[in-house]
Short mmCIF file of C-alpha atoms and ligand atoms in Angstrom, two decimals:
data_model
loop_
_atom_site.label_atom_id
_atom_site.label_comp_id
_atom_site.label_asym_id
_atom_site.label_seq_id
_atom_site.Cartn_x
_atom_site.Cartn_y
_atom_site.Cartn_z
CA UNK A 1 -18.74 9.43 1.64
CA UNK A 2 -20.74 12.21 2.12
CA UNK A 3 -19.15 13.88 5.25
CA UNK A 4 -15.90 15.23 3.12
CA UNK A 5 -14.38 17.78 4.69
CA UNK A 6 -12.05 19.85 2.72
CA UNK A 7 -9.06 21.89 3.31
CA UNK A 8 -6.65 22.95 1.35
CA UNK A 9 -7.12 20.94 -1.04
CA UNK A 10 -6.90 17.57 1.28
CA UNK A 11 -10.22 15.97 1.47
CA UNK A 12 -10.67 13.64 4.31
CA UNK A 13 -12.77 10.83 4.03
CA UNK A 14 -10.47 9.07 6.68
CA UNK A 15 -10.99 11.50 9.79
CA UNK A 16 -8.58 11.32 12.69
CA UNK A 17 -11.31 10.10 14.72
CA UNK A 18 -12.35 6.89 12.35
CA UNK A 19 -8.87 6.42 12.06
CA UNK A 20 -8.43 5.97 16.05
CA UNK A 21 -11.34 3.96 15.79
CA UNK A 22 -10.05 1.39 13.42
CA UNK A 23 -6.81 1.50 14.93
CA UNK A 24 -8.33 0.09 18.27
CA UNK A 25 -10.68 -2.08 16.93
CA UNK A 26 -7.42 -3.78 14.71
CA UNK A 27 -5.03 -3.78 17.10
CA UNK A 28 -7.40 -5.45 19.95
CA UNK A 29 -8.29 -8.02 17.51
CA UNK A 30 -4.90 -8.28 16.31
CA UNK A 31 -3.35 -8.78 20.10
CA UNK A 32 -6.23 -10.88 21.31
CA UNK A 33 -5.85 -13.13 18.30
CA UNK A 34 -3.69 -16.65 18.02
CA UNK A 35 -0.77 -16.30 16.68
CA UNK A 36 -0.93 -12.58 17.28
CA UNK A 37 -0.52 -10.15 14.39
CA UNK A 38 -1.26 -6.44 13.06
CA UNK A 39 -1.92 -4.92 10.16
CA UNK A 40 1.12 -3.18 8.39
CA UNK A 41 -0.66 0.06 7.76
CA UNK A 42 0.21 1.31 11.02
CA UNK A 43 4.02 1.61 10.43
CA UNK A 44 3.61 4.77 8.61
CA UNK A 45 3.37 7.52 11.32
CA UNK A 46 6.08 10.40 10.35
CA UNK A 47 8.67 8.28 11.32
CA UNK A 48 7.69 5.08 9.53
CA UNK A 49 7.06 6.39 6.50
CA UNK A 50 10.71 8.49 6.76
CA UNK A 51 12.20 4.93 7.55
CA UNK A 52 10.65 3.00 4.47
CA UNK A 53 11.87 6.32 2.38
CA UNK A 54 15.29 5.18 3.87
CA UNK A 55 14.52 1.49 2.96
CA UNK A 56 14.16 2.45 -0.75
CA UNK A 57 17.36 3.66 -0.83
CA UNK A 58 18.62 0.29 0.63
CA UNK A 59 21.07 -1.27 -1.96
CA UNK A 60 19.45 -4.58 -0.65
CA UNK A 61 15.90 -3.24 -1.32
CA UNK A 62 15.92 -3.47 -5.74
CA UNK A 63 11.79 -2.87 -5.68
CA UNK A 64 11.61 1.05 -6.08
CA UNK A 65 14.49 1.14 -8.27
CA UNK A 66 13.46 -2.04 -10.32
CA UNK A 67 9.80 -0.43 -10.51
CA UNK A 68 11.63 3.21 -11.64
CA UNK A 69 13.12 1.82 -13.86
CA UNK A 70 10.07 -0.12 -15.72
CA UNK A 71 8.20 3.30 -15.43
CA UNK A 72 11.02 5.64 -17.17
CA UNK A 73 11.06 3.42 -20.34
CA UNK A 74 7.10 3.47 -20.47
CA UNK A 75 6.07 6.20 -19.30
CA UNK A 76 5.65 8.02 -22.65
CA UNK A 77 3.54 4.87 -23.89
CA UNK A 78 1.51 4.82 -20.50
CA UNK A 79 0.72 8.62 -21.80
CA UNK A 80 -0.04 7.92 -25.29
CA UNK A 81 -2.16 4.65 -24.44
CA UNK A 82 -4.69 6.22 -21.57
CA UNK A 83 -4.98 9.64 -22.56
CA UNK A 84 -5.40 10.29 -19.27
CA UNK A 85 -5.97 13.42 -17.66
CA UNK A 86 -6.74 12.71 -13.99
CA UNK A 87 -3.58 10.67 -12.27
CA UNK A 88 -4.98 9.11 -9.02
CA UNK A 89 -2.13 7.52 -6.84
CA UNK A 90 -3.12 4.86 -4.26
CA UNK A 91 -0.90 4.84 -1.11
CA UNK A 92 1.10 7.46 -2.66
CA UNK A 93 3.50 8.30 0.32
CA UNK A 94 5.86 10.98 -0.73
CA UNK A 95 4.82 11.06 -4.54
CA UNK A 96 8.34 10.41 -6.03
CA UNK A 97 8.01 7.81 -8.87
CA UNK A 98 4.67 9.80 -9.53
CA UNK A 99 6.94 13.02 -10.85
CA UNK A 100 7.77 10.20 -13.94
CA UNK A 101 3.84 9.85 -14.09
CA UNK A 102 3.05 13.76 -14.36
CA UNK A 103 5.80 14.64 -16.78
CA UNK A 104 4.64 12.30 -19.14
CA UNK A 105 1.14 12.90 -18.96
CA UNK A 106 1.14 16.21 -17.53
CA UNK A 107 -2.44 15.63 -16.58
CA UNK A 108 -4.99 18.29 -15.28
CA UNK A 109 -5.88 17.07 -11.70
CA UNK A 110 -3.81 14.48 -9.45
CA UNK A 111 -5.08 12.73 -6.58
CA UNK A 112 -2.58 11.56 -4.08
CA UNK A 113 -4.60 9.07 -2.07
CA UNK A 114 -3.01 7.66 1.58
CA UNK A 115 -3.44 7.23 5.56
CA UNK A 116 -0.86 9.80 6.68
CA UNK A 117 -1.89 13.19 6.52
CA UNK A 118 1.32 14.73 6.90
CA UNK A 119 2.61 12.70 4.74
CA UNK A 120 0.07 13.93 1.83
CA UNK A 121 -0.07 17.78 2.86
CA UNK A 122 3.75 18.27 2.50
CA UNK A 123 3.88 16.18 -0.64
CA UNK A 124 0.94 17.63 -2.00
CA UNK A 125 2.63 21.07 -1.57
CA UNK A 126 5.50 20.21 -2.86
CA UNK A 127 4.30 19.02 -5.96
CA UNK A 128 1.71 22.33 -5.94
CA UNK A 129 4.91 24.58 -6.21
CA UNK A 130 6.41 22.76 -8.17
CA UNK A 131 3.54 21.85 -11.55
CA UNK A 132 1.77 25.24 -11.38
CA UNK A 133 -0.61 24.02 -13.58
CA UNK A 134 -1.29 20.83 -11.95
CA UNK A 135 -4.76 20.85 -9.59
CA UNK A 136 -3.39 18.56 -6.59
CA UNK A 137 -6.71 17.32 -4.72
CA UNK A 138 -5.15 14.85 -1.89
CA UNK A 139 -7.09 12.63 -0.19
CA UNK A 140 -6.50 11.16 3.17
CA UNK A 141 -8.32 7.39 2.78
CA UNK A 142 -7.61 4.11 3.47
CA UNK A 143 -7.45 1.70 -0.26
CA UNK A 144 -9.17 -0.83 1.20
CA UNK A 145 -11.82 1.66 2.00
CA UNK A 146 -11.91 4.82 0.18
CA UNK A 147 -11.36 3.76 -3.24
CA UNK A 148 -12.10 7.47 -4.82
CA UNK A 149 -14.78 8.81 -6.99
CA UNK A 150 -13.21 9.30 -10.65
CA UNK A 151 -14.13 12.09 -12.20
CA UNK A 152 -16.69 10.97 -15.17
CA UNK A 153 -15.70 13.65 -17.88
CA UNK A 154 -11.98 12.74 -18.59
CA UNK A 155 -9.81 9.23 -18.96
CA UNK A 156 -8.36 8.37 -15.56
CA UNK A 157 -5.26 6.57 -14.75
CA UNK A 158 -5.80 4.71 -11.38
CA UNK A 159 -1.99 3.78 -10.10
CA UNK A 160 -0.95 1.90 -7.29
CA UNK A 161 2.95 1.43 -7.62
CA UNK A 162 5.18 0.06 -5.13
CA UNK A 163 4.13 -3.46 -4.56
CA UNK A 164 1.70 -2.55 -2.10
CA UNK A 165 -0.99 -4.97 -3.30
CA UNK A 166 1.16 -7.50 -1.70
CA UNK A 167 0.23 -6.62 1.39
CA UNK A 168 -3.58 -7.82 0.97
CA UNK A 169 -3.45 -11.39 1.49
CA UNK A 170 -5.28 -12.91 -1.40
CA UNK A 171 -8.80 -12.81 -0.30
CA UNK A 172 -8.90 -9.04 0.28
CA UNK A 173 -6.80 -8.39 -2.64
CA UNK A 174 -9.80 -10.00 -4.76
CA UNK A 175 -12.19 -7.82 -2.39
CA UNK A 176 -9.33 -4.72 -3.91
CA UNK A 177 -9.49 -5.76 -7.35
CA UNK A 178 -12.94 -6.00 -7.60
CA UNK A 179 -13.43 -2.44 -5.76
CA UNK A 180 -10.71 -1.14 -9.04
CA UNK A 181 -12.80 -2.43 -11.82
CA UNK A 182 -16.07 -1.31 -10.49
CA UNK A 183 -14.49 2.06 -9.92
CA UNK A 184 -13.25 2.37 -13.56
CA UNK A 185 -15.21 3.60 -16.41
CA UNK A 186 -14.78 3.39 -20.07
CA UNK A 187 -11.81 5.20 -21.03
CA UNK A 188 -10.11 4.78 -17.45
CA UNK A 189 -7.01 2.55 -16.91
CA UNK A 190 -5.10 0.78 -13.75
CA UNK A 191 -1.30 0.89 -13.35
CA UNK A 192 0.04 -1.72 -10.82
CA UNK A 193 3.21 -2.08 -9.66
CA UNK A 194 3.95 -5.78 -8.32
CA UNK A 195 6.90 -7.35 -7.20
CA UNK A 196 8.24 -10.97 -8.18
CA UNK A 197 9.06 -14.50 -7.15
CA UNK A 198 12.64 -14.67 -7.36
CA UNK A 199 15.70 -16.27 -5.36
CA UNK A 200 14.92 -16.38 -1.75
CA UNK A 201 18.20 -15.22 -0.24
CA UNK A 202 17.73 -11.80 -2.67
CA UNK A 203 14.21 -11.88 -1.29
CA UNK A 204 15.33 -12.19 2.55
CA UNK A 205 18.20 -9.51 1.93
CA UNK A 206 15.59 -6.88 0.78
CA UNK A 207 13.12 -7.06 4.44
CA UNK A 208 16.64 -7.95 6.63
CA UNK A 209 19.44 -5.43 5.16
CA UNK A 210 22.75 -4.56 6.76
CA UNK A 211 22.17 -1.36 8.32
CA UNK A 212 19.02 -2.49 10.16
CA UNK A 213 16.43 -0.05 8.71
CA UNK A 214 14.04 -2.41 7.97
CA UNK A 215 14.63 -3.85 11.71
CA UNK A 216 13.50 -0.18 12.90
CA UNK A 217 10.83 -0.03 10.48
CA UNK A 218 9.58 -2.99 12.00
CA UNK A 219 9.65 -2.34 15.50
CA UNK A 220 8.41 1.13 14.43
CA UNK A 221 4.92 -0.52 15.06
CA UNK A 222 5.49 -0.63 18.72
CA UNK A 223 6.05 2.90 18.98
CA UNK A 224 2.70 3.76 17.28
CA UNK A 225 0.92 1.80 19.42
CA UNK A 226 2.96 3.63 22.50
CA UNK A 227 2.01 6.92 21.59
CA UNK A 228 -1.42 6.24 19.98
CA UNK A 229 -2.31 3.98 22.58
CA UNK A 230 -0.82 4.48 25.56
CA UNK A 231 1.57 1.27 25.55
CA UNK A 232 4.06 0.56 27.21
CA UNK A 233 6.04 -1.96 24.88
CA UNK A 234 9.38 -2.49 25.65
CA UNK A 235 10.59 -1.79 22.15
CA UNK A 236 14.55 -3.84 22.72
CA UNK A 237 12.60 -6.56 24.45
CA UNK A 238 11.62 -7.18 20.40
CA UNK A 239 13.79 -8.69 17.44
CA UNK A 240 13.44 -8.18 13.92
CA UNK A 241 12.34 -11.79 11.91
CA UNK A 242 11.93 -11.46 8.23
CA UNK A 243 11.04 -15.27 6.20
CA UNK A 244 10.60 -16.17 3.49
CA UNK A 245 6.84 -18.47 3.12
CA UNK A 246 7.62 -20.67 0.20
CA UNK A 247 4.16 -22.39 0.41
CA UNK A 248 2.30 -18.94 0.20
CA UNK A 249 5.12 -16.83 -2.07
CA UNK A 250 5.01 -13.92 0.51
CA UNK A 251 7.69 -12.11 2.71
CA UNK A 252 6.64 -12.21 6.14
CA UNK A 253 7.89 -10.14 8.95
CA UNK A 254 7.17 -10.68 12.45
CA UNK A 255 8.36 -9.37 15.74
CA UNK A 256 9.88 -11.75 17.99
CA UNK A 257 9.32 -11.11 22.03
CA UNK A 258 13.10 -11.84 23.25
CA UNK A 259 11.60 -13.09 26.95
CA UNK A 260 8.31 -13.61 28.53
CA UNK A 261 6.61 -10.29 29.28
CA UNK A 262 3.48 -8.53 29.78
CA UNK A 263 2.37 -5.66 27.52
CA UNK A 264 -0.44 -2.73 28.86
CA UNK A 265 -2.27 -0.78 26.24
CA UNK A 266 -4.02 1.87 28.39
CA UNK A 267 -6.95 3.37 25.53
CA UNK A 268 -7.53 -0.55 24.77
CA UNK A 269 -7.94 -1.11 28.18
CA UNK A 270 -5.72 -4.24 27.53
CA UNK A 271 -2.98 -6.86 29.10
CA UNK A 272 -0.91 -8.39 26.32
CA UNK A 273 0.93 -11.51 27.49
CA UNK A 274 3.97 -12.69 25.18
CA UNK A 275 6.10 -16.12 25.55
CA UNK A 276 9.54 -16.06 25.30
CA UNK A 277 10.47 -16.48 21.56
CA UNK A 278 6.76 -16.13 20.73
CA UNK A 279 6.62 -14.39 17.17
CA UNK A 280 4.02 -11.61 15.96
CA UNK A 281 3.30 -10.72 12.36
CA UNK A 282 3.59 -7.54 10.96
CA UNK A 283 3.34 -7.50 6.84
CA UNK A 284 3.30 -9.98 4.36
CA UNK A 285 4.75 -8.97 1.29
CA UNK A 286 3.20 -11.49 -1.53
CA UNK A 287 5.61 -12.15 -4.78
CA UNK A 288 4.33 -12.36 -7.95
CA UNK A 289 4.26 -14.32 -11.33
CA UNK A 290 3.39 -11.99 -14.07
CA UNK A 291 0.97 -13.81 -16.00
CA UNK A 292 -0.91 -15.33 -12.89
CA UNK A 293 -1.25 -11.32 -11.21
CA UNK A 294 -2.74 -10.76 -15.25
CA UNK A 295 -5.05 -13.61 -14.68
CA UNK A 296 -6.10 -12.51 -11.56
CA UNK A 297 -6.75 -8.90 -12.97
CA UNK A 298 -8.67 -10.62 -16.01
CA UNK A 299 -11.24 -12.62 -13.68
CA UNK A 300 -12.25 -9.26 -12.11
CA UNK A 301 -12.89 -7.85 -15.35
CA UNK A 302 -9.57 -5.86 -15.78
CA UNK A 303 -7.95 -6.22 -19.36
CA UNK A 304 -4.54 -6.37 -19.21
CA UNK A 305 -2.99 -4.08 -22.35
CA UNK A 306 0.53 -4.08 -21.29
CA UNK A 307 2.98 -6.01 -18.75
CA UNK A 308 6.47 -5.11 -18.43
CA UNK A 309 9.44 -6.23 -16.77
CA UNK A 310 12.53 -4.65 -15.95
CA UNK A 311 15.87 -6.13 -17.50
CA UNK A 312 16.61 -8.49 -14.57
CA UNK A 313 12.85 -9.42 -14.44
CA UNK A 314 12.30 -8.56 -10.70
CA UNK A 315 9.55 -6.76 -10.66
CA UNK A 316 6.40 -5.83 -13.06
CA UNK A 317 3.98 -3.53 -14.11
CA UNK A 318 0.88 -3.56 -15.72
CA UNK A 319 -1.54 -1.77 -17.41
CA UNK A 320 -4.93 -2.66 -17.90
CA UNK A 321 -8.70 -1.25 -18.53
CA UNK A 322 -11.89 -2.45 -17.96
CA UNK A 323 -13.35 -4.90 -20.31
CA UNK A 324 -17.40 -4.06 -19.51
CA UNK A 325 -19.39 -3.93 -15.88
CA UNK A 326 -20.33 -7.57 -16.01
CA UNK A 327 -19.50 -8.47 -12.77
CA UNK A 328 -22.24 -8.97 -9.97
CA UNK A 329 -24.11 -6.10 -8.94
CA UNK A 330 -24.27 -5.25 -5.53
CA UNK A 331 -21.07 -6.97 -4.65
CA UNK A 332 -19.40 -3.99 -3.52
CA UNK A 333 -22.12 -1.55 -2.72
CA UNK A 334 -19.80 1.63 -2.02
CA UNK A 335 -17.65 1.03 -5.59
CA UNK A 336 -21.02 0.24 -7.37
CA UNK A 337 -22.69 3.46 -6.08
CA UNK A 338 -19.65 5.34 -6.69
CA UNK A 339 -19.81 3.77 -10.57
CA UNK A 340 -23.43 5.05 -11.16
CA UNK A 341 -22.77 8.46 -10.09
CA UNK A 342 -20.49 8.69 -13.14
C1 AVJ B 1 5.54 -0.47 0.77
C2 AVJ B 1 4.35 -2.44 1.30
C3 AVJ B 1 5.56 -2.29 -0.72
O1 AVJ B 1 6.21 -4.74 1.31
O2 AVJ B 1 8.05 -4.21 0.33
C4 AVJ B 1 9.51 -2.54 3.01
C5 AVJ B 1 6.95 -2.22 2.77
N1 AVJ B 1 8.26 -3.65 4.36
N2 AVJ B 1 10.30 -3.29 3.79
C6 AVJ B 1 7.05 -3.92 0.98
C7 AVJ B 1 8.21 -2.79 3.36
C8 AVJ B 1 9.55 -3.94 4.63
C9 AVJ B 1 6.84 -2.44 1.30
N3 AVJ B 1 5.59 -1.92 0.69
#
């Protein structure tokens, strides 16, 4: 992390340049893989992350609102519990739910961390004009990656809202989770937002709604890899398949190739072949049980001081702090270094 680069108040430890990187090196392995897949952080170009705004406006889609709801009863206790006066916001996209978040604890410094640049510079503006006061230091990173340095002199809240953890299937959320607690110091907390279990029809509803924004969002992937690329996916040659896995409790979307077909990527250098019917995945969204997603914070070494539900129990959030450093040196190098330098 020591080639930041700072401007205007965006720090990027996720240059353009690594980020074409990984996007190559993912999507080749991704294509050239059996069953084929890719990772779902590449739906969020300026388009993608315009269409999920869209989706959480879906009446199908009860996450954000569920979640919004959880966080406008709490968020005076979430205040009065951590103290905190750095908010850091994991995968914050447009920062909405995170206004809740800096009312209440109308903190000193906030830290919008996420992959799409554009994304962070106009929300970070917006939220510059409009909390004078507020010192907005964005950060363009990758969570999996970049898990930020906390500042050592002041209680930190460390959010990550949205059900996005359900995207790491469960080994690398355990890799995630142990990155969090060796990030946080004493006095620090973690805020996750985590959707749950529930009736499979609601479940399908919410990734396969009526209007077909999800179906866009979906095949939104293929026009990344178009323009980033140099493509040429046929992007109505695709359909929009969203499951539910009862054996693994996760969503999963996939793209479905409608006939058999060849796909070029020019920068990969790369002939994709698809069968007819032949089905790619794009996300999995796990689903949650509350006390198991506690358990799972406890065995990193991540207290959990709170869990709340909102009235039709859909969806959860916890908060919880780190109980000591016990856990194995040198597991995760970079979140271990970053801990020391505290
Ligand atoms: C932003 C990852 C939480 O998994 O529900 C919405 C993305 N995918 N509809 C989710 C998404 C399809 C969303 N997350």
């Amino acid at each position: 992390m020591s080639a930041i680069q700072s401007t205007a108040g965006v720090a990027v430890l996720f240059s353009p340049e690594e980020r074409a990187l990984t996007l190559r090196e993912e999507v080749r392995l991704g294509l050239t893989s059996t069953p084929k897949e890719l990772p779902p952080k590449w739906f969020y170009d300026a388009r993608g992350s315009e269409l999920f705004d869209a989706i959480t406006r879906l009446p199908e889609y009860y996450l954000t609102r569920a979640e919004r709801s959880i966080l406008e009863r709490r968020v005076d206790e979430i205040a009065e519990l951590t103290e905190a006066r750095t908010l850091i916001e994991l995968g914050s996209g447009t920062s909405d739910k995170t206004r809740l978040l800096l009312d209440a604890l109308a903190p000193r410094l906030f830290v919008p961390v996420d992959v799409s640049e554009t994304t962070l510079q106009e929300s970070a503006g917006r939220l510059a004009r409009d909390y004078p006061a507020l010192d907005v230091e964005a950060v363009v990173g990758d969570f999996e990656r970049h898990l930020p340095l906390l500042p050592a002199d002041e209680p930190s809240l460390l959010a990550f809202l949205g059900s996005t953890i359900g995207n790491l299937p469960p080994t690398q959320r355990t890799l995630f989770l142990n990155d969090v607690a060796a990030s946080l110091g004493d006095g620090d907390f973690f805020l996750l937002g985590a959707d749950l279990v529930k009736s499979p029809t609601r479940l399908v509803a919410a990734y396969d709604d009526a209007a077909g924004v999800t179906r866009e969002f979906n095949l939104n992937v293929l026009r990344v890899l178009n323009g980033e690329l140099g493509g040429d996916f046929d992007v109505t040659a695709f359909e929009h398949v969203a499951r539910w896995n009862a054996e693994a409790e996760w969503m999963e979307m996939f793209l479905r190739s409608a006939r058999r077909q060849t796909v070029r990527l020019e920068a990969l250098e790369l002939e994709v072949e698809f069968d007819a019917g032949e089905l790619m995945r794009t996300e999995i969204s796990a689903k949650f049980h509350p006390r198991r997603l506690a358990a799972e914070l406890e065995a990193v070494g991540l207290a959990v001081e709170r869990r709340w539900t909102d009235d039709a129990g859909d969806f959860a959030v916890l908060l919880a702090r780190p109980t000591s450093h016990s856990h194995v040196e040198g597991w995760l190098p970079e979140a271990e270094r970053a801990r020391q330098r505290r």
